[in-house]
Amino acid sequence: MSQLAEPESSSVTVRAAAKINLHLAVGPVRDDGFHPLETVYQAIGLYDDVTVTDGPQWSVHVAADAGIDLGSVPEGDDNIAIRAGRALTAHHGLGLTAEIEIHKGIPVAGGMAGGSADAAATLVALDRLWGLETSDEDLLAIAAELGSDVPFALIGGTAVGSGRGEVVRSVPDTSQLWWLVVPHEIGLSTPGVYRHFDVLAERGAVTPADPKVPSDLLDALEVGEPIGYLLSNDLEPAAYDLRPDLAELRARLEELGAEAVLLSGSGPTQLALFEDVDLARDAAARLTGLGILHWLAPAPVAGCHVIELL
Ligand code: ATP
């Protein structure tokens, strides 16, 4: 059993950012059912806040910003935040339990890895609450077991992800971007989009190749040059085929003067890229006028960090 340092606080709040994929290359499905990925992740300024306090048993309560539908988020043991808590205590051989409060600012089932953000934030918050001093290496390993996007949620910024996306490496990024994030009230299931990707591959409608990260995108990020024409997402054909209604919204976003419009991960959230904040604000105002829910988020932003200790 690990030695516990003195607990510093009775409550810890950690903030975790949403992720987008600037590049998402998906290879053919493997025998174990997973798809090899090469992706460039970027953390953007939409956040979930996770507060942990000691409790007699594991519990989770979830609330959300206006416009975020909590419909499919479980409040029991299936919530990934509780799975994260159990994984951390198992790692240290401890029988501790906690109450977890999640405030979601990341759209649910929107392809922005909100659940993964909550898992990562819970690991960091509990580690701090109980003074566990888990090494970064161990936190990343526990995170990778919890889900492909959880390690990136820990580190934030901009990073290359490989394997299933869980092997992450930070990359230099001097860009200052603005993303207009446009959710959709009907979510898309990530496994469902991957299954449809396989169906399209069987039909020959897409031809998955060995996934690679383009060096021209990494070079542009490093020096802060425009990246709009370098964005790509191999899941777009599957997501748009499952949800043809998304094409109309995409066409509207393309009319706003964005440098590019991109599907976020497995969708259905769409992302319009701006490098000029005034153009981004004008576009946001036009969406407001059209009654289309959206958020304006800067990028890149930091990974999980403590915002309150009580
Ligand atoms: P992925 O992370 O697979 O890309 P996503 O970003 O599209 O998924 P999430 O918001 O992470 O979507 O939620 C995916 C599903 O995970 C939800 O529909 C819900 O059933 C489940 N889930 C479990 N715990 C959480 C949580 N803390 N927050 C959100 N969803 C959760």
PDB file of N, CA, C and O and ligand atoms in Angstrom, residues 19 48 60 62 72-74 78-81 83 102 104 106-119 149 188-191 265-268, ligand 1:
ATOM      1  N   LYS A  19     -11.737  18.189 -26.182  1.00  0.00           N
ATOM      2  CA  LYS A  19     -10.729  17.974 -27.236  1.00  0.00           C
ATOM      3  C   LYS A  19     -11.392  18.015 -28.597  1.00  0.00           C
ATOM      4  O   LYS A  19     -12.582  17.683 -28.754  1.00  0.00           O
ATOM      5  N   ASP A  48     -15.341  21.083 -18.499  1.00  0.00           N
ATOM      6  CA  ASP A  48     -16.085  20.445 -17.411  1.00  0.00           C
ATOM      7  C   ASP A  48     -15.291  20.691 -16.135  1.00  0.00           C
ATOM      8  O   ASP A  48     -14.047  20.607 -16.146  1.00  0.00           O
ATOM      9  N   VAL A  60     -21.925  10.138  -7.682  1.00  0.00           N
ATOM     10  CA  VAL A  60     -21.663  11.188  -8.668  1.00  0.00           C
ATOM     11  C   VAL A  60     -22.953  11.957  -8.902  1.00  0.00           C
ATOM     12  O   VAL A  60     -24.039  11.385  -8.914  1.00  0.00           O
ATOM     13  N   VAL A  62     -24.386  15.138 -11.528  1.00  0.00           N
ATOM     14  CA  VAL A  62     -23.993  15.847 -12.752  1.00  0.00           C
ATOM     15  C   VAL A  62     -24.944  17.017 -13.004  1.00  0.00           C
ATOM     16  O   VAL A  62     -26.174  16.846 -12.955  1.00  0.00           O
ATOM     17  N   SER A  72     -27.925  11.256 -21.647  1.00  0.00           N
ATOM     18  CA  SER A  72     -27.318   9.919 -21.615  1.00  0.00           C
ATOM     19  C   SER A  72     -26.219   9.785 -20.564  1.00  0.00           C
ATOM     20  O   SER A  72     -25.502   8.791 -20.544  1.00  0.00           O
ATOM     21  N   VAL A  73     -26.063  10.797 -19.686  1.00  0.00           N
ATOM     22  CA  VAL A  73     -24.969  10.699 -18.709  1.00  0.00           C
ATOM     23  C   VAL A  73     -25.453   9.943 -17.472  1.00  0.00           C
ATOM     24  O   VAL A  73     -26.375  10.377 -16.795  1.00  0.00           O
ATOM     25  N   PRO A  74     -24.847   8.781 -17.175  1.00  0.00           N
ATOM     26  CA  PRO A  74     -25.304   8.003 -16.025  1.00  0.00           C
ATOM     27  C   PRO A  74     -24.886   8.650 -14.709  1.00  0.00           C
ATOM     28  O   PRO A  74     -23.834   9.290 -14.636  1.00  0.00           O
ATOM     29  N   ASP A  78     -21.747   3.480 -13.651  1.00  0.00           N
ATOM     30  CA  ASP A  78     -21.325   3.505 -15.058  1.00  0.00           C
ATOM     31  C   ASP A  78     -20.683   4.828 -15.438  1.00  0.00           C
ATOM     32  O   ASP A  78     -20.083   4.941 -16.503  1.00  0.00           O
ATOM     33  N   ASN A  79     -20.862   5.848 -14.592  1.00  0.00           N
ATOM     34  CA  ASN A  79     -20.240   7.128 -14.943  1.00  0.00           C
ATOM     35  C   ASN A  79     -18.723   6.950 -14.932  1.00  0.00           C
ATOM     36  O   ASN A  79     -18.154   6.400 -13.983  1.00  0.00           O
ATOM     37  N   ILE A  80     -18.090   7.414 -15.999  1.00  0.00           N
ATOM     38  CA  ILE A  80     -16.646   7.176 -16.150  1.00  0.00           C
ATOM     39  C   ILE A  80     -15.838   7.836 -15.022  1.00  0.00           C
ATOM     40  O   ILE A  80     -14.734   7.391 -14.709  1.00  0.00           O
ATOM     41  N   ALA A  81     -16.415   8.851 -14.360  1.00  0.00           N
ATOM     42  CA  ALA A  81     -15.697   9.493 -13.253  1.00  0.00           C
ATOM     43  C   ALA A  81     -15.560   8.512 -12.083  1.00  0.00           C
ATOM     44  O   ALA A  81     -14.507   8.449 -11.427  1.00  0.00           O
ATOM     45  N   ARG A  83     -15.571   5.246 -12.424  1.00  0.00           N
ATOM     46  CA  ARG A  83     -14.599   4.231 -12.882  1.00  0.00           C
ATOM     47  C   ARG A  83     -13.177   4.746 -12.682  1.00  0.00           C
ATOM     48  O   ARG A  83     -12.275   4.001 -12.293  1.00  0.00           O
ATOM     49  N   ILE A 102     -19.959  16.846 -10.985  1.00  0.00           N
ATOM     50  CA  ILE A 102     -19.482  17.232 -12.321  1.00  0.00           C
ATOM     51  C   ILE A 102     -20.341  18.376 -12.832  1.00  0.00           C
ATOM     52  O   ILE A 102     -21.578  18.286 -12.803  1.00  0.00           O
ATOM     53  N   LYS A 104     -20.903  20.181 -16.294  1.00  0.00           N
ATOM     54  CA  LYS A 104     -20.510  20.010 -17.694  1.00  0.00           C
ATOM     55  C   LYS A 104     -20.700  21.290 -18.511  1.00  0.00           C
ATOM     56  O   LYS A 104     -21.776  21.876 -18.529  1.00  0.00           O
ATOM     57  N   ILE A 106     -19.040  20.871 -21.577  1.00  0.00           N
ATOM     58  CA  ILE A 106     -18.686  20.182 -22.833  1.00  0.00           C
ATOM     59  C   ILE A 106     -19.924  19.404 -23.286  1.00  0.00           C
ATOM     60  O   ILE A 106     -20.484  18.643 -22.496  1.00  0.00           O
ATOM     61  N   PRO A 107     -20.363  19.609 -24.538  1.00  0.00           N
ATOM     62  CA  PRO A 107     -21.549  18.892 -25.008  1.00  0.00           C
ATOM     63  C   PRO A 107     -21.386  17.378 -24.839  1.00  0.00           C
ATOM     64  O   PRO A 107     -20.295  16.848 -25.049  1.00  0.00           O
ATOM     65  N   VAL A 108     -22.472  16.704 -24.458  1.00  0.00           N
ATOM     66  CA  VAL A 108     -22.443  15.248 -24.233  1.00  0.00           C
ATOM     67  C   VAL A 108     -22.622  14.520 -25.567  1.00  0.00           C
ATOM     68  O   VAL A 108     -23.434  14.927 -26.399  1.00  0.00           O
ATOM     69  N   ALA A 109     -21.851  13.432 -25.736  1.00  0.00           N
ATOM     70  CA  ALA A 109     -21.925  12.619 -26.961  1.00  0.00           C
ATOM     71  C   ALA A 109     -21.777  13.494 -28.206  1.00  0.00           C
ATOM     72  O   ALA A 109     -22.447  13.290 -29.216  1.00  0.00           O
ATOM     73  N   GLY A 110     -20.874  14.477 -28.091  1.00  0.00           N
ATOM     74  CA  GLY A 110     -20.681  15.416 -29.190  1.00  0.00           C
ATOM     75  C   GLY A 110     -19.380  15.207 -29.938  1.00  0.00           C
ATOM     76  O   GLY A 110     -19.014  16.018 -30.780  1.00  0.00           O
ATOM     77  N   GLY A 111     -18.647  14.141 -29.601  1.00  0.00           N
ATOM     78  CA  GLY A 111     -17.350  13.919 -30.247  1.00  0.00           C
ATOM     79  C   GLY A 111     -16.278  14.829 -29.684  1.00  0.00           C
ATOM     80  O   GLY A 111     -15.250  15.078 -30.313  1.00  0.00           O
ATOM     81  N   MET A 112     -16.484  15.334 -28.438  1.00  0.00           N
ATOM     82  CA  MET A 112     -15.494  16.223 -27.827  1.00  0.00           C
ATOM     83  C   MET A 112     -14.915  15.629 -26.549  1.00  0.00           C
ATOM     84  O   MET A 112     -14.253  16.315 -25.772  1.00  0.00           O
ATOM     85  N   ALA A 113     -15.190  14.344 -26.334  1.00  0.00           N
ATOM     86  CA  ALA A 113     -14.578  13.581 -25.240  1.00  0.00           C
ATOM     87  C   ALA A 113     -14.864  14.166 -23.858  1.00  0.00           C
ATOM     88  O   ALA A 113     -13.986  14.200 -22.992  1.00  0.00           O
ATOM     89  N   GLY A 114     -16.095  14.589 -23.656  1.00  0.00           N
ATOM     90  CA  GLY A 114     -16.466  15.138 -22.347  1.00  0.00           C
ATOM     91  C   GLY A 114     -16.334  14.108 -21.234  1.00  0.00           C
ATOM     92  O   GLY A 114     -15.873  14.429 -20.130  1.00  0.00           O
ATOM     93  N   GLY A 115     -16.738  12.881 -21.498  1.00  0.00           N
ATOM     94  CA  GLY A 115     -16.606  11.832 -20.489  1.00  0.00           C
ATOM     95  C   GLY A 115     -15.137  11.599 -20.151  1.00  0.00           C
ATOM     96  O   GLY A 115     -14.772  11.458 -18.972  1.00  0.00           O
ATOM     97  N   SER A 116     -14.300  11.599 -21.157  1.00  0.00           N
ATOM     98  CA  SER A 116     -12.860  11.408 -20.934  1.00  0.00           C
ATOM     99  C   SER A 116     -12.296  12.565 -20.106  1.00  0.00           C
ATOM    100  O   SER A 116     -11.428  12.365 -19.234  1.00  0.00           O
ATOM    101  N   ALA A 117     -12.775  13.776 -20.374  1.00  0.00           N
ATOM    102  CA  ALA A 117     -12.337  14.944 -19.591  1.00  0.00           C
ATOM    103  C   ALA A 117     -12.698  14.749 -18.120  1.00  0.00           C
ATOM    104  O   ALA A 117     -11.898  15.037 -17.221  1.00  0.00           O
ATOM    105  N   ASP A 118     -13.908  14.225 -17.869  1.00  0.00           N
ATOM    106  CA  ASP A 118     -14.339  14.012 -16.479  1.00  0.00           C
ATOM    107  C   ASP A 118     -13.477  12.959 -15.792  1.00  0.00           C
ATOM    108  O   ASP A 118     -13.143  13.082 -14.609  1.00  0.00           O
ATOM    109  N   ALA A 119     -13.134  11.900 -16.540  1.00  0.00           N
ATOM    110  CA  ALA A 119     -12.284  10.850 -15.969  1.00  0.00           C
ATOM    111  C   ALA A 119     -10.915  11.414 -15.596  1.00  0.00           C
ATOM    112  O   ALA A 119     -10.397  11.185 -14.495  1.00  0.00           O
ATOM    113  N   ASP A 149      -9.213   8.579 -25.127  1.00  0.00           N
ATOM    114  CA  ASP A 149      -9.007  10.033 -25.106  1.00  0.00           C
ATOM    115  C   ASP A 149      -8.619  10.565 -23.728  1.00  0.00           C
ATOM    116  O   ASP A 149      -8.390  11.766 -23.581  1.00  0.00           O
ATOM    117  N   LEU A 188     -24.377  11.483 -31.520  1.00  0.00           N
ATOM    118  CA  LEU A 188     -23.973  10.331 -32.341  1.00  0.00           C
ATOM    119  C   LEU A 188     -23.120   9.432 -31.451  1.00  0.00           C
ATOM    120  O   LEU A 188     -22.240   9.924 -30.745  1.00  0.00           O
ATOM    121  N   SER A 189     -23.367   8.123 -31.517  1.00  0.00           N
ATOM    122  CA  SER A 189     -22.582   7.209 -30.694  1.00  0.00           C
ATOM    123  C   SER A 189     -21.232   6.954 -31.368  1.00  0.00           C
ATOM    124  O   SER A 189     -21.174   6.617 -32.560  1.00  0.00           O
ATOM    125  N   THR A 190     -20.145   7.114 -30.618  1.00  0.00           N
ATOM    126  CA  THR A 190     -18.811   6.908 -31.194  1.00  0.00           C
ATOM    127  C   THR A 190     -18.660   5.480 -31.743  1.00  0.00           C
ATOM    128  O   THR A 190     -18.245   5.308 -32.900  1.00  0.00           O
ATOM    129  N   PRO A 191     -19.011   4.420 -30.954  1.00  0.00           N
ATOM    130  CA  PRO A 191     -18.885   3.068 -31.514  1.00  0.00           C
ATOM    131  C   PRO A 191     -19.747   2.891 -32.767  1.00  0.00           C
ATOM    132  O   PRO A 191     -19.338   2.208 -33.711  1.00  0.00           O
ATOM    133  N   GLY A 265     -14.328  14.842 -34.120  1.00  0.00           N
ATOM    134  CA  GLY A 265     -14.227  13.412 -33.812  1.00  0.00           C
ATOM    135  C   GLY A 265     -15.294  12.620 -34.557  1.00  0.00           C
ATOM    136  O   GLY A 265     -15.409  12.698 -35.781  1.00  0.00           O
ATOM    137  N   SER A 266     -16.132  11.898 -33.801  1.00  0.00           N
ATOM    138  CA  SER A 266     -17.196  11.099 -34.411  1.00  0.00           C
ATOM    139  C   SER A 266     -18.486  11.903 -34.555  1.00  0.00           C
ATOM    140  O   SER A 266     -19.523  11.342 -34.912  1.00  0.00           O
ATOM    141  N   GLY A 267     -18.436  13.222 -34.267  1.00  0.00           N
ATOM    142  CA  GLY A 267     -19.597  14.089 -34.429  1.00  0.00           C
ATOM    143  C   GLY A 267     -20.604  13.859 -33.313  1.00  0.00           C
ATOM    144  O   GLY A 267     -20.348  13.114 -32.377  1.00  0.00           O
ATOM    145  N   PRO A 268     -21.770  14.535 -33.391  1.00  0.00           N
ATOM    146  CA  PRO A 268     -22.241  15.363 -34.497  1.00  0.00           C
ATOM    147  C   PRO A 268     -21.811  16.835 -34.403  1.00  0.00           C
ATOM    148  O   PRO A 268     -22.170  17.628 -35.267  1.00  0.00           O
TER     149      PRO A 268
HETATM  150  P1  ATP B   1     -16.050   9.858 -26.978  1.00  0.00           P
HETATM  151  O1  ATP B   1     -15.328  10.261 -25.717  1.00  0.00           O
HETATM  152  O2  ATP B   1     -16.267   8.371 -27.070  1.00  0.00           O
HETATM  153  O3  ATP B   1     -15.549  10.533 -28.222  1.00  0.00           O
HETATM  154  P2  ATP B   1     -18.130  11.752 -26.950  1.00  0.00           P
HETATM  155  O4  ATP B   1     -17.136  12.820 -26.764  1.00  0.00           O
HETATM  156  O5  ATP B   1     -18.914  11.770 -28.211  1.00  0.00           O
HETATM  157  O6  ATP B   1     -17.507  10.341 -26.773  1.00  0.00           O
HETATM  158  P3  ATP B   1     -19.037  11.868 -24.224  1.00  0.00           P
HETATM  159  O7  ATP B   1     -19.634  13.178 -23.838  1.00  0.00           O
HETATM  160  O8  ATP B   1     -17.688  11.549 -23.727  1.00  0.00           O
HETATM  161  O9  ATP B   1     -19.157  11.755 -25.790  1.00  0.00           O
HETATM  162  O10 ATP B   1     -20.081  10.734 -23.775  1.00  0.00           O
HETATM  163  C1  ATP B   1     -20.183   9.467 -24.384  1.00  0.00           C
HETATM  164  C2  ATP B   1     -21.104   8.588 -23.526  1.00  0.00           C
HETATM  165  O11 ATP B   1     -20.412   8.218 -22.327  1.00  0.00           O
HETATM  166  C3  ATP B   1     -22.358   9.275 -23.033  1.00  0.00           C
HETATM  167  O12 ATP B   1     -23.393   9.143 -23.958  1.00  0.00           O
HETATM  168  C4  ATP B   1     -22.655   8.565 -21.718  1.00  0.00           C
HETATM  169  O13 ATP B   1     -23.511   7.466 -21.947  1.00  0.00           O
HETATM  170  C5  ATP B   1     -21.319   8.014 -21.254  1.00  0.00           C
HETATM  171  N1  ATP B   1     -20.753   8.664 -20.046  1.00  0.00           N
HETATM  172  C6  ATP B   1     -20.289   8.053 -18.952  1.00  0.00           C
HETATM  173  N2  ATP B   1     -19.804   8.937 -18.063  1.00  0.00           N
HETATM  174  C7  ATP B   1     -19.946  10.154 -18.613  1.00  0.00           C
HETATM  175  C8  ATP B   1     -19.628  11.466 -18.171  1.00  0.00           C
HETATM  176  N3  ATP B   1     -19.044  11.721 -16.999  1.00  0.00           N
HETATM  177  N4  ATP B   1     -19.913  12.477 -19.013  1.00  0.00           N
HETATM  178  C9  ATP B   1     -20.464  12.234 -20.235  1.00  0.00           C
HETATM  179  N5  ATP B   1     -20.817  11.024 -20.663  1.00  0.00           N
HETATM  180  C10 ATP B   1     -20.557   9.978 -19.875  1.00  0.00           C
END
